[in-house]
mmCIF file of C-alpha atoms and ligand atoms in Angstrom:
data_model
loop_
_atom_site.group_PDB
_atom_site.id
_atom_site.type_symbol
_atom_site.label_atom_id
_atom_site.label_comp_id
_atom_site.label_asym_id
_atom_site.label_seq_id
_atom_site.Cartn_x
_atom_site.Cartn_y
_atom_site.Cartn_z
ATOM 1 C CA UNK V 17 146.890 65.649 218.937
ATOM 2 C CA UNK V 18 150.461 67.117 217.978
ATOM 3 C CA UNK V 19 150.646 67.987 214.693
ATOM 4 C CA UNK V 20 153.195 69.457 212.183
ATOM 5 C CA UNK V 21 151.362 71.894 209.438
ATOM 6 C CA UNK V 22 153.695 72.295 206.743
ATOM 7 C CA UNK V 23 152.798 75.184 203.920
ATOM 8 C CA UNK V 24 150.402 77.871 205.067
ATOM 9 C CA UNK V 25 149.822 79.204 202.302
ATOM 10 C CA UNK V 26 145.578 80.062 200.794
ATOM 11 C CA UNK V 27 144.348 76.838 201.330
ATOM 12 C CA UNK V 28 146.987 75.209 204.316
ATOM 13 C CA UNK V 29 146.860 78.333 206.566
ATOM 14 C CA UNK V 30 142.833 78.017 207.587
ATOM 15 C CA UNK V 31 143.204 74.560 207.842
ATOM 16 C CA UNK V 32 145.732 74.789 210.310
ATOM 17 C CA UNK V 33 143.595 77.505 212.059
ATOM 18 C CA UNK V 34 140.662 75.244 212.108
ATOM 19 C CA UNK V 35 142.619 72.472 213.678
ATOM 20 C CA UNK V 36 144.128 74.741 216.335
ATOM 21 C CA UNK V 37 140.759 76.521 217.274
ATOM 22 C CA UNK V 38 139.904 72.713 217.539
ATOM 23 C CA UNK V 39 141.969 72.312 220.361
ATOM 24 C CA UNK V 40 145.282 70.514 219.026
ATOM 25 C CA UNK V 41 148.299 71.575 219.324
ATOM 26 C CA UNK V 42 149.573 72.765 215.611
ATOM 27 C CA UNK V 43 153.416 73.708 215.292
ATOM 28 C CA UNK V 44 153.284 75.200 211.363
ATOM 29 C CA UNK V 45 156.112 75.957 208.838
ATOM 30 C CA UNK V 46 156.192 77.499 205.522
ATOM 31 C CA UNK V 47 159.338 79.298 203.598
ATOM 32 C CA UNK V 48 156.994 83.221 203.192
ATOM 33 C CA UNK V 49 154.014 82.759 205.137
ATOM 34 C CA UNK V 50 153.205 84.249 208.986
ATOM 35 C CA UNK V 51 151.531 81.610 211.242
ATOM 36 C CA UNK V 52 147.752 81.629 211.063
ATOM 37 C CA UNK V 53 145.927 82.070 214.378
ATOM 38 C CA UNK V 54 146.733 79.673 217.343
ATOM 39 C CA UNK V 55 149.525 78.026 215.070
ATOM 40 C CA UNK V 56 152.857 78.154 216.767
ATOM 41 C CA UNK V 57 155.622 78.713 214.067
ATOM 42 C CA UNK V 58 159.299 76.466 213.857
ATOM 43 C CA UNK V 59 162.153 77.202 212.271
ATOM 44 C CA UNK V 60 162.609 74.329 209.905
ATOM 45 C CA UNK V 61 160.274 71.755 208.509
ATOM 46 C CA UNK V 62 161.750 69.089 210.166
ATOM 47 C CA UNK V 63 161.561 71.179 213.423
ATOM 48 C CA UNK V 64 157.730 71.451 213.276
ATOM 49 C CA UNK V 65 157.432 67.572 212.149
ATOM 50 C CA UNK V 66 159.358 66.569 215.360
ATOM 51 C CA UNK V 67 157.231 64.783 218.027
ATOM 52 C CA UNK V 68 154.523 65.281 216.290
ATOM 53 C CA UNK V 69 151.277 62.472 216.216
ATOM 54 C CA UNK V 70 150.176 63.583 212.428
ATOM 55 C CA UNK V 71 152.031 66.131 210.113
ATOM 56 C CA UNK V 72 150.042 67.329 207.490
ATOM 57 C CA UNK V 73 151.545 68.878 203.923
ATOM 58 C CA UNK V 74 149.533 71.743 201.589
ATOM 59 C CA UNK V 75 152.213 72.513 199.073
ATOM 60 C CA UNK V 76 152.418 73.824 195.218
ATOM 61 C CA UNK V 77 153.512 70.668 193.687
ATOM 62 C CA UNK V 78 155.646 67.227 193.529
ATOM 63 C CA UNK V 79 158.881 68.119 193.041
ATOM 64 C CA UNK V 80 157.975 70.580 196.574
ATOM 65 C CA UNK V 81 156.148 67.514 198.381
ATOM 66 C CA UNK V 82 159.623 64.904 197.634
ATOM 67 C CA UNK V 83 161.429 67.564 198.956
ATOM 68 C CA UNK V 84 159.345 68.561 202.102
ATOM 69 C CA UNK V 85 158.842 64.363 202.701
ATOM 70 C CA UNK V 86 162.549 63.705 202.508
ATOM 71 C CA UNK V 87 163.254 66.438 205.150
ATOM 72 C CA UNK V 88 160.326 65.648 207.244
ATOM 73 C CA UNK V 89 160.200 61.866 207.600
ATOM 74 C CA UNK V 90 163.164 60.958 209.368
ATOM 75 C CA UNK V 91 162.420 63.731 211.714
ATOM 76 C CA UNK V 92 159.279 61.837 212.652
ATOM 77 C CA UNK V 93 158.740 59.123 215.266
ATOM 78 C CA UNK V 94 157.775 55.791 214.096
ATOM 79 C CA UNK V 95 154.040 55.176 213.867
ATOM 80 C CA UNK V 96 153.377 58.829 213.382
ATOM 81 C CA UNK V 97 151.154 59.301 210.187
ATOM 82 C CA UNK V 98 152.329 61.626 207.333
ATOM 83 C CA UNK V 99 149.236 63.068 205.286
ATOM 84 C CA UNK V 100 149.575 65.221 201.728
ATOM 85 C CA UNK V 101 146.867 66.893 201.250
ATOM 86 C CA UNK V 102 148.511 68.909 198.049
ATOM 87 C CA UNK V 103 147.298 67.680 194.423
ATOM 88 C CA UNK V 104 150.346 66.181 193.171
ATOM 89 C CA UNK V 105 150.937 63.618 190.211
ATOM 90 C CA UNK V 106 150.504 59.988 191.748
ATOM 91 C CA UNK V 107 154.084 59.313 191.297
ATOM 92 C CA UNK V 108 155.288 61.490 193.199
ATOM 93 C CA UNK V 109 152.308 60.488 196.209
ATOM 94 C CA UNK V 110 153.696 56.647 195.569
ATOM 95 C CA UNK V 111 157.132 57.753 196.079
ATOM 96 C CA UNK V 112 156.560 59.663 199.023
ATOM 97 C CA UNK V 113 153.854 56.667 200.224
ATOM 98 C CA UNK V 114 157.108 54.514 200.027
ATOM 99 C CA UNK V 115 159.842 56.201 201.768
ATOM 100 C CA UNK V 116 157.561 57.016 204.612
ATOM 101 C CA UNK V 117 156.890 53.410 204.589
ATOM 102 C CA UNK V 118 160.776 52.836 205.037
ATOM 103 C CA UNK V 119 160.989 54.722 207.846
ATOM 104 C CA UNK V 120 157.957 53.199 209.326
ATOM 105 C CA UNK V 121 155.669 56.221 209.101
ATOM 106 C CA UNK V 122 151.865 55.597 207.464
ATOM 107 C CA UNK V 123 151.793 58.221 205.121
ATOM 108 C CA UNK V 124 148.589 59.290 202.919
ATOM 109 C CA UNK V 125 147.830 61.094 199.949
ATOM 110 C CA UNK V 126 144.941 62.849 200.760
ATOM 111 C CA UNK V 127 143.743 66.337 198.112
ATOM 112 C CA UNK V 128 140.964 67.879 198.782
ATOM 113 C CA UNK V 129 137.526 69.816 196.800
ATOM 114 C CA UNK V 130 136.231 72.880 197.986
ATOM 115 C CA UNK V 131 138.744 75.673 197.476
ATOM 116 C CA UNK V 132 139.649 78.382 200.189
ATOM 117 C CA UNK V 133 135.609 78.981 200.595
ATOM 118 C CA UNK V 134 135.971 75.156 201.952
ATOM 119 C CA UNK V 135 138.885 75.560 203.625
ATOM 120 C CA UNK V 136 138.385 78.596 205.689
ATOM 121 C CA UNK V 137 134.691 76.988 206.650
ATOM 122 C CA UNK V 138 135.855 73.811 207.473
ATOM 123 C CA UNK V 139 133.855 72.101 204.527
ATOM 124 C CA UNK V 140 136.118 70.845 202.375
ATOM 125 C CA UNK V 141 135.999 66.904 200.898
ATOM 126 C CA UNK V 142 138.996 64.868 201.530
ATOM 127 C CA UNK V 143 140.113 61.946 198.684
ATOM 128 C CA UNK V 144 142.416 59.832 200.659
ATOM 129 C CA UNK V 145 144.664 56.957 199.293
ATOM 130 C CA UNK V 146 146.776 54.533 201.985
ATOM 131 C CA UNK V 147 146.421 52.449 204.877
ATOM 132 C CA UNK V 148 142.905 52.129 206.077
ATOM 133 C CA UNK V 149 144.463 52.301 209.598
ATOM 134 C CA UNK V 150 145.976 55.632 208.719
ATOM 135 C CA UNK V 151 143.227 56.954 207.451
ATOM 136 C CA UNK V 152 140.769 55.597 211.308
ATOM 137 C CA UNK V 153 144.265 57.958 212.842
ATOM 138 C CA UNK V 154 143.504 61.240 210.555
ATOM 139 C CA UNK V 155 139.585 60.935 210.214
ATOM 140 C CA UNK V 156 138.935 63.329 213.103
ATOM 141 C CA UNK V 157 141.293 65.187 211.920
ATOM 142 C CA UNK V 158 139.318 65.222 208.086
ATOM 143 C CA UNK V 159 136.103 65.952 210.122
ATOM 144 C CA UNK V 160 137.653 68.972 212.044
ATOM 145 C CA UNK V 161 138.902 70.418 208.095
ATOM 146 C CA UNK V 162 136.227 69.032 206.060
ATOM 147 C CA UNK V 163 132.993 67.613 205.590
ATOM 148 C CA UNK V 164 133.350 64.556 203.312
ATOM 149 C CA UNK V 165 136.464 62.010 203.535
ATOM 150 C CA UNK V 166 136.247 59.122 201.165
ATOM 151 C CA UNK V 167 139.012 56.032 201.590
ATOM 152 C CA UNK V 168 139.634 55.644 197.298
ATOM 153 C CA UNK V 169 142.262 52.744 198.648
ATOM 154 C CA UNK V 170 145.978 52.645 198.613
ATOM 155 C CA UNK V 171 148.362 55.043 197.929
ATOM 156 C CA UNK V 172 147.771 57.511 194.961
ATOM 157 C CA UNK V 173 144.585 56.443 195.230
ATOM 158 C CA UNK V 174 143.514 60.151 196.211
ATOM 159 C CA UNK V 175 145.180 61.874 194.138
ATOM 160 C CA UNK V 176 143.790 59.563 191.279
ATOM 161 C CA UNK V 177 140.459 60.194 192.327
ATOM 162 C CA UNK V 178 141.064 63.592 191.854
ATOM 163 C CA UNK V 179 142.784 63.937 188.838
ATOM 164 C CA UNK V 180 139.388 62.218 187.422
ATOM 165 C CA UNK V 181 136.928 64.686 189.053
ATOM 166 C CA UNK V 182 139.026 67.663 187.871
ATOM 167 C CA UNK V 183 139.136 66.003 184.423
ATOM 168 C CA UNK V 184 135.568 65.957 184.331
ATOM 169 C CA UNK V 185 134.969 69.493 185.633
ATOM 170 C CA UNK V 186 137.047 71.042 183.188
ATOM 171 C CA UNK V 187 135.226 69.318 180.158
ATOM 172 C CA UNK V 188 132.359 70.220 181.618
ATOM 173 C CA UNK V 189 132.832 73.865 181.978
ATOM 174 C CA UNK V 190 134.364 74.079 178.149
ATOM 175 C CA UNK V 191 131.045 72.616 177.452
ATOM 176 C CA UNK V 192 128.954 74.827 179.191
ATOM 177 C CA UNK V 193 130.475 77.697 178.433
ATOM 178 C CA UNK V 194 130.455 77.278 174.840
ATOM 179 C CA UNK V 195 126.803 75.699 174.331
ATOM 180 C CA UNK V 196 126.397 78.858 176.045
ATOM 181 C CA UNK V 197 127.918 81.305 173.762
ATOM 182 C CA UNK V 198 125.996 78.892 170.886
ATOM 183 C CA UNK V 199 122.629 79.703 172.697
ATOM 184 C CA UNK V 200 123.691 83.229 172.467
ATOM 185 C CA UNK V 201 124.259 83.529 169.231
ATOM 186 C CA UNK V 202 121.223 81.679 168.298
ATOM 187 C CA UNK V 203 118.992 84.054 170.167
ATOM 188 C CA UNK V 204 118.175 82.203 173.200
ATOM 189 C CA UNK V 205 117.731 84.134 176.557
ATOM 190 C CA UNK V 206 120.441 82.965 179.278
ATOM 191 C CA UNK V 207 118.355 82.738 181.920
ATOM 192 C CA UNK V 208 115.962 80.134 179.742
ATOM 193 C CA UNK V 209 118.759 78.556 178.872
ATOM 194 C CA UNK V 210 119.519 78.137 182.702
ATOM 195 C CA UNK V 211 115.687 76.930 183.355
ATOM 196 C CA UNK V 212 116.034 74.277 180.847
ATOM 197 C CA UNK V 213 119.908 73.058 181.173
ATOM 198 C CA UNK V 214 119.535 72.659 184.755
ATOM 199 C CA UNK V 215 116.516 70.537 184.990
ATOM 200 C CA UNK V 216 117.157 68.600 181.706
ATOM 201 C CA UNK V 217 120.360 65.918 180.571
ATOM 202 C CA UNK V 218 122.974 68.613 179.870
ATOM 203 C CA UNK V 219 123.022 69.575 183.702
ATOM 204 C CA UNK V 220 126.280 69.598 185.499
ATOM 205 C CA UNK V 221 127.777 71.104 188.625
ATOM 206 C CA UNK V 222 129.343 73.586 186.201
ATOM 207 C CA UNK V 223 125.752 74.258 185.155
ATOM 208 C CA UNK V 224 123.770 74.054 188.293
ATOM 209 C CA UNK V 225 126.019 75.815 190.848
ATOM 210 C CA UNK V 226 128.750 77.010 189.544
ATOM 211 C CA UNK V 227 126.641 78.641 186.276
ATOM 212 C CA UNK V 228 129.624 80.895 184.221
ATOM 213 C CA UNK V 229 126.831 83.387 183.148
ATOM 214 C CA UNK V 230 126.255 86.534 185.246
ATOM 215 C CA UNK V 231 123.211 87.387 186.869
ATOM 216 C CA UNK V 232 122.218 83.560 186.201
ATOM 217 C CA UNK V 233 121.872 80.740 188.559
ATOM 218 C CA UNK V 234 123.470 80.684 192.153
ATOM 219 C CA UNK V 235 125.698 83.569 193.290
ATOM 220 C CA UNK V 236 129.269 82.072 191.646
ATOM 221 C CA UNK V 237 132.436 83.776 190.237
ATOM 222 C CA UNK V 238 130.722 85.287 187.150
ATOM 223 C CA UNK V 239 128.526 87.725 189.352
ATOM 224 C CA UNK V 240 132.086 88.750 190.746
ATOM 225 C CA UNK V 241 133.840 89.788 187.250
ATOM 226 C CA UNK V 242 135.110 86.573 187.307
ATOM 227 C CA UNK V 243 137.809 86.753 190.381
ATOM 228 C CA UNK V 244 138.704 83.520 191.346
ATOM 229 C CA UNK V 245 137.004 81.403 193.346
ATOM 230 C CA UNK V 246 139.012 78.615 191.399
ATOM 231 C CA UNK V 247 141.682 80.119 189.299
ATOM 232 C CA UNK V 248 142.291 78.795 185.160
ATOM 233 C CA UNK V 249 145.682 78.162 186.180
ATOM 234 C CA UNK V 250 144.870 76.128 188.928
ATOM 235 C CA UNK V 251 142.460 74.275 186.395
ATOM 236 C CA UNK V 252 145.353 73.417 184.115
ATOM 237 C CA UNK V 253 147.600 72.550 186.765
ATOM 238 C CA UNK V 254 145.309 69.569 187.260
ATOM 239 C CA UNK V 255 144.704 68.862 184.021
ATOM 240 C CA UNK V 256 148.294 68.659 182.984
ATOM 241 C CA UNK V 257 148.500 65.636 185.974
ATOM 242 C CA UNK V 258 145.247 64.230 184.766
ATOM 243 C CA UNK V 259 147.422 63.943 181.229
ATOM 244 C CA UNK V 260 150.481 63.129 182.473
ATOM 245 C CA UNK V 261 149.185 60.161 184.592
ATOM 246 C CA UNK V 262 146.824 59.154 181.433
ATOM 247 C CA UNK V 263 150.138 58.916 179.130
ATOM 248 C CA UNK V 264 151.582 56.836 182.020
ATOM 249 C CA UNK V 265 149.124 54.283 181.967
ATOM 250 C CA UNK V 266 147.891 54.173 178.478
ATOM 251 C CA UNK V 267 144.597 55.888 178.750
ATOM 252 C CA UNK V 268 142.944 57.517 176.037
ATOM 253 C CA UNK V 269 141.235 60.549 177.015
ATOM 254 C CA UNK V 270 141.023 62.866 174.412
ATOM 255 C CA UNK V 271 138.019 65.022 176.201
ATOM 256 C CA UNK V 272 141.083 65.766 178.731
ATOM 257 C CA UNK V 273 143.689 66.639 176.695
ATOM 258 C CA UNK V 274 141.618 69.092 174.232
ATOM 259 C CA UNK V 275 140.410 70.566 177.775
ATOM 260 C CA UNK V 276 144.099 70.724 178.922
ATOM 261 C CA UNK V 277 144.843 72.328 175.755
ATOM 262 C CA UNK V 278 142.111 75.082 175.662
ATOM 263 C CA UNK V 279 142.862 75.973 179.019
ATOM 264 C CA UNK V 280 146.128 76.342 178.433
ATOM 265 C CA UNK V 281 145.949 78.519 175.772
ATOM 266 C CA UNK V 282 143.478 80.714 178.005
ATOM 267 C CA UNK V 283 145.782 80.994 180.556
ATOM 268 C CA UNK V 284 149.442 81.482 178.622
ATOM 269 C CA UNK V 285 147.926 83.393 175.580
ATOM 270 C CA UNK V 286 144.383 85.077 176.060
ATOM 271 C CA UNK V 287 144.790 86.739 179.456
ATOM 272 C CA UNK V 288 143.000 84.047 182.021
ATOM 273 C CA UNK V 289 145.640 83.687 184.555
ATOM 274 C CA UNK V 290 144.337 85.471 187.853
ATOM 275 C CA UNK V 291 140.827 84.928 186.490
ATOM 276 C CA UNK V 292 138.281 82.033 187.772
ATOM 277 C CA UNK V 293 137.686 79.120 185.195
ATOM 278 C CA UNK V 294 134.829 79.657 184.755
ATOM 279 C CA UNK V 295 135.621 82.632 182.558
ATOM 280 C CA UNK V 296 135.704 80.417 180.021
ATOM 281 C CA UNK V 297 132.080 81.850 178.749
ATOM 282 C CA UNK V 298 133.504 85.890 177.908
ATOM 283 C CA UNK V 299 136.375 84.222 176.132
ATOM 284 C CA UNK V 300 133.956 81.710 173.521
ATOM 285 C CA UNK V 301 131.660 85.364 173.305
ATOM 286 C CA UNK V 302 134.093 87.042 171.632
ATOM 287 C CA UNK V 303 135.209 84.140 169.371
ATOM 288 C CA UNK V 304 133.978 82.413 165.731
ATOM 289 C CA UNK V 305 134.458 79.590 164.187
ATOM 290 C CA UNK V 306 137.627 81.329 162.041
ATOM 291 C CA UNK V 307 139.394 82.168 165.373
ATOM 292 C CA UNK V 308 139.290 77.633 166.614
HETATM 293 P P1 LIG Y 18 149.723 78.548 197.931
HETATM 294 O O1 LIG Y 18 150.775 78.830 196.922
HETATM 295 O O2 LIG Y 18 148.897 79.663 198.471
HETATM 296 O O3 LIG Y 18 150.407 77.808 199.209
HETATM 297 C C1 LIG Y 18 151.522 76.969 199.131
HETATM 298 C C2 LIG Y 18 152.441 77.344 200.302
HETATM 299 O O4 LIG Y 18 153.548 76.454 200.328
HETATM 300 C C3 LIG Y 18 153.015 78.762 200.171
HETATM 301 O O5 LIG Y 18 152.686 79.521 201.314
HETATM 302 C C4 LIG Y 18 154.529 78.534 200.061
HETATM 303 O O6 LIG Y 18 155.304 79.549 200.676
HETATM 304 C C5 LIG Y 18 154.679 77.206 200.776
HETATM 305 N N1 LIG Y 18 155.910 76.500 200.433
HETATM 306 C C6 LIG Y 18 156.484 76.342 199.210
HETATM 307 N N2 LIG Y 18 157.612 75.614 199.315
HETATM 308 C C7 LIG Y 18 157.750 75.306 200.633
HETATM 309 C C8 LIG Y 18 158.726 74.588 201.371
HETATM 310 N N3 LIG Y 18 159.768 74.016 200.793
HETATM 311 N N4 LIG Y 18 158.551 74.480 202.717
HETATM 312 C C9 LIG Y 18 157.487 75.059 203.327
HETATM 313 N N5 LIG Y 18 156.535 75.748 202.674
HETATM 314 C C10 LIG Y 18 156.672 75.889 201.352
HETATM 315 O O7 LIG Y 18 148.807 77.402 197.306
HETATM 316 P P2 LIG Y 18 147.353 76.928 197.797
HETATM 317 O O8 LIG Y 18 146.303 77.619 197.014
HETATM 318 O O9 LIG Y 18 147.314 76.949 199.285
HETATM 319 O O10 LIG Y 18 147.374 75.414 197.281
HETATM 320 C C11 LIG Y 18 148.109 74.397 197.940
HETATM 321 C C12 LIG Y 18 147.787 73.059 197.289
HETATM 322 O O11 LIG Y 18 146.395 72.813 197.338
HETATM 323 C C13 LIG Y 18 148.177 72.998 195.801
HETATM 324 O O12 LIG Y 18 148.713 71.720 195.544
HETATM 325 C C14 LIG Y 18 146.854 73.221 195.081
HETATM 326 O O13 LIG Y 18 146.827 72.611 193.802
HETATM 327 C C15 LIG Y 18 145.891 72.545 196.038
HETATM 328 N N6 LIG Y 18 144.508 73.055 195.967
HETATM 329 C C16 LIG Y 18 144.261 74.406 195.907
HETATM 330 C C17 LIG Y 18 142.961 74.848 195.849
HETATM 331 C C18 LIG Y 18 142.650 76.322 195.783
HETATM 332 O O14 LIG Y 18 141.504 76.671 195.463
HETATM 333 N N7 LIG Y 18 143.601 77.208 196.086
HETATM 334 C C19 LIG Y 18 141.886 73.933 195.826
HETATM 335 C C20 LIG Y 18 142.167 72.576 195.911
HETATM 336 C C21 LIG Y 18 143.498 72.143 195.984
#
């Protein structure tokens, strides 16, 4: 296929590089990035989305993506299938789902799991919202970047989908990083705490493989002074949207917002930008019940 890559930036430059050493032919833009292997570079966004069968987007946010979309889409040729694969708020996936659909492009909203690790093994999970047909037209392209691509339904669908997980995994690490700095202070050895945690009711993927206490568990961030792997901001980026589409529709999440909260703190205020989120255990360490 011909295909447009548009932001090559940690996560959009390997996936273009996997879809190139895949045999397509990729034409790539980005505003401060060089092209990744076998990607041949254009001058303009529109330039790279020209002719092309599929152009795929990996940008920072929304406001980016509506920007990117409106230059992009009437540079493409009806039928041609637009695919997101940023994590955006689900407006700004609907609007874009929208004025593609004007213009008689399929367009999808498609963010993925799995990080750069994912990314640069071709291993990533795909949540995809849109057409089914449009998502039959991409799929080999999903299989080529990732592992896993789930149809959640139609547009925003994806980016709903993750929103939720994200939601979930940040609760989940507060929680596991503070039962344990509890366990700590209570005298219980981390590594028993590990034994038991992972093979009773409190296990989670935060627990299980991604375990925030050095030296315990699988090989994560934590055995690596906490370098990122998946960076706190990057956490509260997507838990901001997960709160911002809650207030849209009504939903009460408290868990959520006392997660967005924490982590934003952590990131603005107690030095956790750059690190992984999972550094959420050193910080509860050092803390008491005074300092909540
Ligand atoms: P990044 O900042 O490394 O890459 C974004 C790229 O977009 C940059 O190279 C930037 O120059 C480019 N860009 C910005 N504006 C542009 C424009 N107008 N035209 C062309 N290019 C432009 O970010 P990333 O880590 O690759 O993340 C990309 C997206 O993937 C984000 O939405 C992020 O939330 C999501 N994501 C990241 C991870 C991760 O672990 N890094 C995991 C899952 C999802």
């Amino acid at each position: 296929m011909k295909i447009g890559f548009i932001g090559l930036g940690n996560m959009g430059a390997p996936m273009a590089a996997n879809l190139a050493r895949a045999g397509h032919e990729v034409t790539g833009f980005d505003i401060a990035q060089p092209a990744p292997e076998g990607v041949t570079m254009a001058e303009s966004a529109a330039e790279a989305a020209r002719g092309a069968d599929v152009v795929i987007t990996m940008l920072p946010n929304g406001e980016i993506l509506r920007q990117v979309a409106a230059e992009v889409i009437p540079a493409m040729a009806p039928g041609a299938v637009f695919v997101d694969c940023s994590t955006v708020d689900v407006e700004s996936a609907r609007a874009v789902a929208e004025e593609a659909s004007k213009a008689g492009i399929e367009a999808l909203d498609a963010p993925v799991s799995g990080g750069v690790g994912g990314a640069e093994a071709g291993t990533l999970t795909f949540m995809v919202g849109g057409p089914a047909a449009a998502f039959e037209k991409a799929r080999p392209l999903f299989e080529i970047m990732g592992r896993k691509a789930v149809h959640c339904g139609d547009a925003g669908a994806g980016q709903a989908a993750k929103i939720c997980n994200n939601m979930i995994l940040g609760a989940t690490m507060i929680a596991t990083c503070e039962a344990f700095a509890l366990a700590d202070k209570l005298g219980l050895d981390r590594q028993k705490m590990f034994d038991v945690v992972s093979t009773s009711s409190g296990q989670s993927w935060s627990m299980n493989v991604y375990c925030p206490a050095p030296g315990v568990g699988p090989t994560s961030p934590a055995d690596n002074d906490y370098r990122p792997g998946f960076a706190a901001e990057l956490m509260l980026k997507d838990l901001r949207l997960s709160q911002q589409a809650a207030e849209a529709v009504d939903a009460d999440t408290p868990m959520g917002e006392l997660a967005m909260r924490l982590y934003e703190a952590f990131v603005e205020r107690e030095g956790g930008r750059g690190r992984d989120f999972s550094a959420m255990l050193p910080r509860f360490e050092g803390r008491g019940r005074s300092d909540a």
